[in-house]
Coordinates of C-alpha atoms in Angstrom, one line a residue:
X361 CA -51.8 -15.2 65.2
X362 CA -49.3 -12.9 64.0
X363 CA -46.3 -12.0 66.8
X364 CA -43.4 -10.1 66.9
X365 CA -40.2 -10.3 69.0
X366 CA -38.4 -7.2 69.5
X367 CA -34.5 -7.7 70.7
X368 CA -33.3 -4.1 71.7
X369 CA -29.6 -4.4 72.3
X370 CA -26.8 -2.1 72.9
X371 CA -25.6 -2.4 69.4
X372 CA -28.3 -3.8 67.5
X373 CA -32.5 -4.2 67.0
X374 CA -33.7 -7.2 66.1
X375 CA -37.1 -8.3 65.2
X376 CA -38.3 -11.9 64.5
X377 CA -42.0 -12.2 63.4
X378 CA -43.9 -15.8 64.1
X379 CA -47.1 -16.5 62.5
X380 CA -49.1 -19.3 64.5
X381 CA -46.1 -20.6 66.1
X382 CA -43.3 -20.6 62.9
X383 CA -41.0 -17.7 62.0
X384 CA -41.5 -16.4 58.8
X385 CA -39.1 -13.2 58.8
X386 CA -36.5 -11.4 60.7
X387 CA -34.8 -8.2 60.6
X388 CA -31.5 -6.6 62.0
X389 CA -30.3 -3.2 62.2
X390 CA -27.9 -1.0 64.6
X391 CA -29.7 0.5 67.4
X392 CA -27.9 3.9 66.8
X393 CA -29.2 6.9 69.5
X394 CA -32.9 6.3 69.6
X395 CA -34.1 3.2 70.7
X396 CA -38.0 3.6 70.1
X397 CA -37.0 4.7 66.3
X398 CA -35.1 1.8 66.1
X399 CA -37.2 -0.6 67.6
X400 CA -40.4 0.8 65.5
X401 CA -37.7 0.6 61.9
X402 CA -36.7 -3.2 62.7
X403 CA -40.0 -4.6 63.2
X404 CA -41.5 -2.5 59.9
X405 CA -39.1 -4.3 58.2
X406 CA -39.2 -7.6 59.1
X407 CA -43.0 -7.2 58.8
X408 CA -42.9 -5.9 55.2
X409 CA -40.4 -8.5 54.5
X410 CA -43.6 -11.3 55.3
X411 CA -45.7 -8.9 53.4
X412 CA -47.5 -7.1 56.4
X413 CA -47.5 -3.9 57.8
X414 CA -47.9 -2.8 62.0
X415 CA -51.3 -2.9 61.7
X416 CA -51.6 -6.8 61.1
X417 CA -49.7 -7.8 64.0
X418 CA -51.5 -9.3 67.2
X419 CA -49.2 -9.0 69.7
X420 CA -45.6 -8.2 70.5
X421 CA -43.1 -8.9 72.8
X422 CA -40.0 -7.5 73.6
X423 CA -36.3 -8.4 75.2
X424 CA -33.1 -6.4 75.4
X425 CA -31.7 -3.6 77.5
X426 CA -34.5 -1.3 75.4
X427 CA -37.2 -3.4 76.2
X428 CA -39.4 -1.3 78.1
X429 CA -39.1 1.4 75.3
X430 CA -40.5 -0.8 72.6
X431 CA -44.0 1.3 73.0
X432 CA -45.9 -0.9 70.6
X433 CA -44.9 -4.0 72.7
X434 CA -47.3 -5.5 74.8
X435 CA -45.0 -7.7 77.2
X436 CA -41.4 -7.1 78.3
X437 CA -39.2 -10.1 78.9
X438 CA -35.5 -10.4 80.1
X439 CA -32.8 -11.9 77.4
X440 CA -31.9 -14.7 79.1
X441 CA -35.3 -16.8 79.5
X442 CA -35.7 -15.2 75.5
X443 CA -32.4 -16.5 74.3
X444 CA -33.0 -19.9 76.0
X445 CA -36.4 -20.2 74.2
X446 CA -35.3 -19.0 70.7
X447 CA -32.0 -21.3 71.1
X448 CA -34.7 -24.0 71.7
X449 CA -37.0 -23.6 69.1
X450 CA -34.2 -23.7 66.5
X451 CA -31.7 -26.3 68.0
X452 CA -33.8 -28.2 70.4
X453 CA -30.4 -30.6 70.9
X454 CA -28.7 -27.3 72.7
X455 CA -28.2 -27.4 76.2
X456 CA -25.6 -24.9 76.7
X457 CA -26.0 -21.3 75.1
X458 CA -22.7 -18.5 74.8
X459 CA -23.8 -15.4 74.0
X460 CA -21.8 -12.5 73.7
X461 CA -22.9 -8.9 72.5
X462 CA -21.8 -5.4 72.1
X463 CA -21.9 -4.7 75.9
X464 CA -22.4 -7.9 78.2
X465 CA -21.9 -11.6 77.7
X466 CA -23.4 -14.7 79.6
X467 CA -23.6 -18.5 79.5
X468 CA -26.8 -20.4 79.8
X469 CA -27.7 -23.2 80.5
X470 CA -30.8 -25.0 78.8
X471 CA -33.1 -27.5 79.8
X472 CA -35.3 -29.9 76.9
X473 CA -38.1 -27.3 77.0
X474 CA -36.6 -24.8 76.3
X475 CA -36.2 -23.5 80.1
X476 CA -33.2 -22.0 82.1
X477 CA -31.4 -24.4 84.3
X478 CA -29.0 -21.7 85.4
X479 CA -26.9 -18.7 84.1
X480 CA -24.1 -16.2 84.5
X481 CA -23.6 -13.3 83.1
X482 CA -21.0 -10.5 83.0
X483 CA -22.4 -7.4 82.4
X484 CA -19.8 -5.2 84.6
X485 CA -17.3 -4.7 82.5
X486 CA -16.0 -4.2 78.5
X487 CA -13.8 -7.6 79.1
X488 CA -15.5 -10.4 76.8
X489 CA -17.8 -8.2 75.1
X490 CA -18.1 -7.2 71.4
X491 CA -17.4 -3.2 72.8
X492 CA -13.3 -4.2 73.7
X493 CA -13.2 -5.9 69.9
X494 CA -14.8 -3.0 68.7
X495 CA -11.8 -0.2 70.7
X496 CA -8.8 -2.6 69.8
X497 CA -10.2 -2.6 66.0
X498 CA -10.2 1.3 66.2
X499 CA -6.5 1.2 68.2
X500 CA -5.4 -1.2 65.1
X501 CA -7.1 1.3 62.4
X502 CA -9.2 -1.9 61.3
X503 CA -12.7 -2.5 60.6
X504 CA -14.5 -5.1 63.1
X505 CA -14.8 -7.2 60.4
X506 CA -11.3 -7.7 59.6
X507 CA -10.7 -8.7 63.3
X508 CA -11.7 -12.1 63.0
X509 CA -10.3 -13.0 59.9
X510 CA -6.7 -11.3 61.2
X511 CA -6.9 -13.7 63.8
X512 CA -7.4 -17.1 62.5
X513 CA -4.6 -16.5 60.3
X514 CA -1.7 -16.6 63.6
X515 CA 0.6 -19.4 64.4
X516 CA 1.8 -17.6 67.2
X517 CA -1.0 -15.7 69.2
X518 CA 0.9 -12.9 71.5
X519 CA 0.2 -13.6 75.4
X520 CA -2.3 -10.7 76.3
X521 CA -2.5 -10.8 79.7
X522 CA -5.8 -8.3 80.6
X523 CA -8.8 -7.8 79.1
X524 CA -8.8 -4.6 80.6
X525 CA -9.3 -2.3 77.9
X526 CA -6.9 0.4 79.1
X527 CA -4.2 -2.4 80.1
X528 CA -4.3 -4.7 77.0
X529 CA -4.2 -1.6 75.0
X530 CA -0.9 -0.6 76.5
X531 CA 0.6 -4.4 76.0
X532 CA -0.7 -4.1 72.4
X533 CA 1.7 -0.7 71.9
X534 CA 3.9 -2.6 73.6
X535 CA 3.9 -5.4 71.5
X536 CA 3.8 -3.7 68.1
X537 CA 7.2 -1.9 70.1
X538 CA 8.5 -5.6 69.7
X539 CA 7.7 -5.7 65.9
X540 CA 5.4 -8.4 67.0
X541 CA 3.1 -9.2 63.9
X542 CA 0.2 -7.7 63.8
X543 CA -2.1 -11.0 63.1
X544 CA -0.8 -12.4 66.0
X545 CA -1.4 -10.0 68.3
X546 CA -4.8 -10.0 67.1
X547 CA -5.3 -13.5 67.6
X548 CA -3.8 -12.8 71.5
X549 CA -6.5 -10.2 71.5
X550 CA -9.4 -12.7 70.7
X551 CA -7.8 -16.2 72.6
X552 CA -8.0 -13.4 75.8
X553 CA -11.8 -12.6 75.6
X554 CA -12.4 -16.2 74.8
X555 CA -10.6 -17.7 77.4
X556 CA -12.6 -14.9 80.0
X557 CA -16.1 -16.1 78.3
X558 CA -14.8 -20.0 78.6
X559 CA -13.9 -19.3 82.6
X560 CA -16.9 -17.4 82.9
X561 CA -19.1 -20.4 81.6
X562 CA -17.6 -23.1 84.0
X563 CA -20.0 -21.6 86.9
X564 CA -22.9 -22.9 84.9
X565 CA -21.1 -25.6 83.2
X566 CA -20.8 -27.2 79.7
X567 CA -23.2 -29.6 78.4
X568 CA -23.1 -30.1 74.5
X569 CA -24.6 -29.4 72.3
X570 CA -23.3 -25.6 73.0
X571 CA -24.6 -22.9 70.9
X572 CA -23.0 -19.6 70.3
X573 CA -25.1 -16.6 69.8
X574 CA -25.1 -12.9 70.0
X575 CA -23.2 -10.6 67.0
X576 CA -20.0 -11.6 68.5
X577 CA -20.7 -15.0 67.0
X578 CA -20.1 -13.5 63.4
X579 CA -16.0 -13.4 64.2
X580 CA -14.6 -15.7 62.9
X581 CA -11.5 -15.2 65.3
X582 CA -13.4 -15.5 68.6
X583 CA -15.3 -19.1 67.3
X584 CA -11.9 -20.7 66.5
X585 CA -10.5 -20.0 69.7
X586 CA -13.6 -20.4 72.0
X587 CA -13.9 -23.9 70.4
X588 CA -10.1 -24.3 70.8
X589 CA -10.3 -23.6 74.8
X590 CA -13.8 -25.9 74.7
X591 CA -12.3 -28.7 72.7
X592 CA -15.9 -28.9 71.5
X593 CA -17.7 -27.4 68.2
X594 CA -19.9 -24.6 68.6
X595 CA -23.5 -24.6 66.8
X596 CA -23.8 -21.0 64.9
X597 CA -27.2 -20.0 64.0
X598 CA -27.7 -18.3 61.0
X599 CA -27.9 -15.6 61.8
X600 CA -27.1 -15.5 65.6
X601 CA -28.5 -12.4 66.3
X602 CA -31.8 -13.2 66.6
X603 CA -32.3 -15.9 69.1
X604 CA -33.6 -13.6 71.5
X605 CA -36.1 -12.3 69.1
X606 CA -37.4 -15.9 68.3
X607 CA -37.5 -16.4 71.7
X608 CA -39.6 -13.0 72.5
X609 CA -41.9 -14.0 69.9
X610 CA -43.2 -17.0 71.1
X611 CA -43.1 -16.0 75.2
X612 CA -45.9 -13.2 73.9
X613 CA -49.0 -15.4 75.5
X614 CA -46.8 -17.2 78.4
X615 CA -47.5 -16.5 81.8
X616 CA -43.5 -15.4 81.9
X617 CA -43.1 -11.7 83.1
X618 CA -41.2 -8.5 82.8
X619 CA -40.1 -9.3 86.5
X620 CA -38.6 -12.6 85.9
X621 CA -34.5 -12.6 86.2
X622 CA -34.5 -9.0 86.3
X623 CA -33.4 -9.0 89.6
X624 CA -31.6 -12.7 90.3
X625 CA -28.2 -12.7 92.1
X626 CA -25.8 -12.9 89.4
X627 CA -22.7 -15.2 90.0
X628 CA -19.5 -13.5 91.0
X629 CA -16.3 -14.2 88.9
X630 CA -13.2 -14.4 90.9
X631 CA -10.8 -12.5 90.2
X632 CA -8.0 -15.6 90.2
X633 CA -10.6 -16.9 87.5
X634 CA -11.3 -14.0 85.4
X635 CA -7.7 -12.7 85.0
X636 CA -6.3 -16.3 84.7
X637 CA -5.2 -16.0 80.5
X638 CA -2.0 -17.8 80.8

């Protein structure tokens, strides 16, 4: 059977396609303004990448914020059970999944099966998102990918003390005031939203093997430092944006449904916890 998984996010589309069980191509692209267009583009290309077109496929599946406006999708599945099954399928040893993406980030955790033990997820704010990387890049006149690099070169990371994006902006003119250099205020930058993602995690808790996933996990900057507050290695997937595609892909004929996590209590973050970047 030929499947697809269809990962709408706020910044990217993603499609994995599965043929009886295996994945055999993916495809990622920006999600831009329209998400059906998008969602339709990704998956014609990851299809013509395996040598088929839309009208070989059997069945699809689809995750993400866009989910229910991937028309050709048969199934709609929330990103959490769809990262904890693609994490699975790839890295079976995972227990604990990171995933941070242009507008939310959570922490999962991951039974043997490929099932979710538990989760929080912070989907409230900019803090410890891609999105606040993203407007400090532009406030620093850099591209996002010279962020990460910038970072890991610091001996010295400035203290930021929010990852409010209004308030860390004003401590970053405040620091440049200072002549402070410019790497290490970029490594301050990324040490914050890592330290918010590591105190987010604790509610779940951290059981190695943890992977990191999500388009975040192509910064080099926030890896080092998430590892640093850890004091564990992260697994990367190559490439980590498509977990939740995998994952989509092979949920298409389990009894798992649209419903499922959509509406579970997240966990609150206090606010001694989340602002604690000392």
């Amino acid at each position: 059977m030929l499947v697809a998984g269809v990962d709408v996010g706020a910044a990217t589309a993603k499609t994995a396609i599965v043929l009886d069980g295996k994945l055999i191509s993916w495809a990622v692209q920006p999600t831009g303004d329209y998400v059906e267009k998008a969602a339709l583009e990704v998956t014609e290309k990851a299809l013509k990448q395996a040598g088929y077109t839309m009208d070989d496929l059997d069945n699809c599946c689809s995750t993400g914020y866009g989910r229910r406006a991937v028309y050709f999708s048969q199934k709609a599945v929330s990103e959490i059970i769809c990262h904890a099954k693609g994490v699975n399928y790839s890295y079976p040893d995972v227990r604990t999944i990171i995933d941070i993406g242009g507008q939310d980030s959570k922490v999962i955790g991951v039974n043997s099966n490929g099932t979710v033990d538990d989760f929080v997820m912070n989907d409230k704010c900019a803090a410890g998102t891609g999105r606040f990387l993203e407007v400090m890049a532009d406030v620093l006149r850099l591209s996002i990918d010279q962020m990460g690099p910038e970072a890991v070169k610091s001996k010295n990371p400035a203290q930021i003390n929010s990852t409010c994006t209004i308030f860390a902006e004003s401590e970053m003119v405040s620091l440049r005031a200072q002549k402070t250099p410019r790497e290490d205020i970029i490594a301050g930058l990324h040490r914050a939203v890592s330290r918010r993602v590591g105190i987010l995690g604790r509610q779940v808790g951290y059981k190695e093997q943890i992977a990191f996933t999500g388009g975040v996990a192509l910064n080099s900057g926030i890896i080092h430092f998430i590892e640093e507050f850890l004091q564990a290695k992260l697994v990367i997937p190559n490439p980590p944006q498509i977990m939740g595609a995998i994952g989509a892909a092979l949920l298409v004929n389990s009894k798992v449904g649209t419903s499922d996590f959509d509406h579970v209590d997240q966990k609150p973050v206090e606010d001694s916890e989340a602002s604690a970047f000392i």
